PDB file of C-alpha atoms and ligand atoms in Angstrom:
ATOM      1  CA  UNK P   1     -11.792 -25.971 -18.947  1.00  0.00           C
ATOM      2  CA  UNK P   2      -9.254 -26.853 -16.329  1.00  0.00           C
ATOM      3  CA  UNK P   3     -10.656 -27.633 -12.915  1.00  0.00           C
ATOM      4  CA  UNK P   4      -8.523 -27.320  -9.834  1.00  0.00           C
ATOM      5  CA  UNK P   5      -9.436 -30.251  -7.631  1.00  0.00           C
ATOM      6  CA  UNK P   6      -8.313 -28.450  -4.491  1.00  0.00           C
ATOM      7  CA  UNK P   7     -10.275 -25.361  -5.426  1.00  0.00           C
ATOM      8  CA  UNK P   8      -8.179 -23.107  -3.242  1.00  0.00           C
ATOM      9  CA  UNK P   9      -5.775 -21.471  -5.654  1.00  0.00           C
ATOM     10  CA  UNK P  10      -7.263 -18.317  -7.040  1.00  0.00           C
ATOM     11  CA  UNK P  11      -6.836 -17.851 -10.739  1.00  0.00           C
ATOM     12  CA  UNK P  12      -3.511 -16.205 -11.422  1.00  0.00           C
ATOM     13  CA  UNK P  13      -2.149 -16.692  -7.909  1.00  0.00           C
ATOM     14  CA  UNK P  14       1.605 -16.703  -7.769  1.00  0.00           C
ATOM     15  CA  UNK P  15       3.952 -18.647  -5.535  1.00  0.00           C
ATOM     16  CA  UNK P  16       4.436 -16.711  -2.297  1.00  0.00           C
ATOM     17  CA  UNK P  17       8.060 -17.752  -1.815  1.00  0.00           C
ATOM     18  CA  UNK P  18      10.366 -14.765  -2.007  1.00  0.00           C
ATOM     19  CA  UNK P  19      12.140 -14.475  -5.342  1.00  0.00           C
ATOM     20  CA  UNK P  20       9.865 -17.069  -6.931  1.00  0.00           C
ATOM     21  CA  UNK P  21       7.625 -16.004  -9.783  1.00  0.00           C
ATOM     22  CA  UNK P  22       6.002 -19.325 -10.672  1.00  0.00           C
ATOM     23  CA  UNK P  23       2.284 -19.928 -10.749  1.00  0.00           C
ATOM     24  CA  UNK P  24       0.662 -21.167  -7.574  1.00  0.00           C
ATOM     25  CA  UNK P  25       0.105 -24.909  -7.395  1.00  0.00           C
ATOM     26  CA  UNK P  26      -1.197 -25.461  -3.872  1.00  0.00           C
ATOM     27  CA  UNK P  27      -2.362 -23.219  -1.098  1.00  0.00           C
ATOM     28  CA  UNK P  28      -1.142 -24.092   2.373  1.00  0.00           C
ATOM     29  CA  UNK P  29      -1.248 -22.730   5.880  1.00  0.00           C
ATOM     30  CA  UNK P  30       1.466 -20.062   6.033  1.00  0.00           C
ATOM     31  CA  UNK P  31       2.670 -21.272   9.430  1.00  0.00           C
ATOM     32  CA  UNK P  32       3.010 -24.822   8.191  1.00  0.00           C
ATOM     33  CA  UNK P  33       5.185 -23.647   5.344  1.00  0.00           C
ATOM     34  CA  UNK P  34       7.381 -21.518   7.556  1.00  0.00           C
ATOM     35  CA  UNK P  35       7.817 -24.377  10.035  1.00  0.00           C
ATOM     36  CA  UNK P  36       9.495 -26.353   7.290  1.00  0.00           C
ATOM     37  CA  UNK P  37      12.027 -23.566   6.778  1.00  0.00           C
ATOM     38  CA  UNK P  38      10.607 -22.191   3.554  1.00  0.00           C
ATOM     39  CA  UNK P  39      10.174 -18.448   3.628  1.00  0.00           C
ATOM     40  CA  UNK P  40       7.001 -17.030   2.205  1.00  0.00           C
ATOM     41  CA  UNK P  41       5.916 -13.455   1.891  1.00  0.00           C
ATOM     42  CA  UNK P  42       2.236 -13.781   2.648  1.00  0.00           C
ATOM     43  CA  UNK P  43       0.228 -11.567   4.935  1.00  0.00           C
ATOM     44  CA  UNK P  44      -2.635 -14.027   5.072  1.00  0.00           C
ATOM     45  CA  UNK P  45      -3.185 -17.303   6.878  1.00  0.00           C
ATOM     46  CA  UNK P  46      -2.612 -19.151   3.647  1.00  0.00           C
ATOM     47  CA  UNK P  47       0.135 -18.925   1.112  1.00  0.00           C
ATOM     48  CA  UNK P  48       0.479 -20.312  -2.363  1.00  0.00           C
ATOM     49  CA  UNK P  49       3.323 -22.553  -3.413  1.00  0.00           C
ATOM     50  CA  UNK P  50       4.345 -23.436  -6.941  1.00  0.00           C
ATOM     51  CA  UNK P  51       4.863 -27.045  -7.929  1.00  0.00           C
ATOM     52  CA  UNK P  52       8.578 -26.913  -7.204  1.00  0.00           C
ATOM     53  CA  UNK P  53       8.244 -25.333  -3.788  1.00  0.00           C
ATOM     54  CA  UNK P  54       5.349 -27.614  -2.911  1.00  0.00           C
ATOM     55  CA  UNK P  55       7.616 -30.562  -3.650  1.00  0.00           C
ATOM     56  CA  UNK P  56      10.309 -28.998  -1.499  1.00  0.00           C
ATOM     57  CA  UNK P  57       7.839 -28.417   1.332  1.00  0.00           C
ATOM     58  CA  UNK P  58       6.533 -31.960   1.077  1.00  0.00           C
ATOM     59  CA  UNK P  59      10.071 -33.303   1.259  1.00  0.00           C
ATOM     60  CA  UNK P  60      10.792 -31.271   4.374  1.00  0.00           C
ATOM     61  CA  UNK P  61       7.649 -32.391   6.164  1.00  0.00           C
ATOM     62  CA  UNK P  62       8.210 -35.983   5.123  1.00  0.00           C
ATOM     63  CA  UNK P  63      11.618 -35.949   6.763  1.00  0.00           C
ATOM     64  CA  UNK P  64      10.117 -34.647   9.982  1.00  0.00           C
ATOM     65  CA  UNK P  65       7.490 -37.345   9.942  1.00  0.00           C
ATOM     66  CA  UNK P  66       9.916 -40.165   9.264  1.00  0.00           C
ATOM     67  CA  UNK P  67      11.869 -39.089  12.336  1.00  0.00           C
ATOM     68  CA  UNK P  68       8.725 -39.378  14.444  1.00  0.00           C
ATOM     69  CA  UNK P  69       7.924 -42.703  12.852  1.00  0.00           C
ATOM     70  CA  UNK P  70      11.394 -44.013  13.648  1.00  0.00           C
ATOM     71  CA  UNK P  71      10.753 -43.468  17.329  1.00  0.00           C
ATOM     72  CA  UNK P  72       7.645 -45.633  17.183  1.00  0.00           C
ATOM     73  CA  UNK P  73       9.492 -48.378  15.339  1.00  0.00           C
ATOM     74  CA  UNK P  74      11.620 -49.050  18.425  1.00  0.00           C
ATOM     75  CA  UNK P  75       8.753 -50.906  20.083  1.00  0.00           C
TER      76      UNK P  75
HETATM   77 ZN1   ZN S   1       7.843 -21.190  -5.911  1.00  0.00          ZN
END
């Protein structure tokens, strides 16, 4: 039996990104996803992302964070 360590993806949940039909990998705050520029079609507070879109989202947020970090590195 496969156990989802996050425990937030319902069985059979699909990626909420428009035009994506992959299985859900992680569930994230819908706002957080949209802030990164990824469009999701979710009516709820949370949306599911497939592995590929999760990677994409992570990359986007990482870039934002490294910009913030760069500012601190000046000191
Ligand atoms: Zn997807």
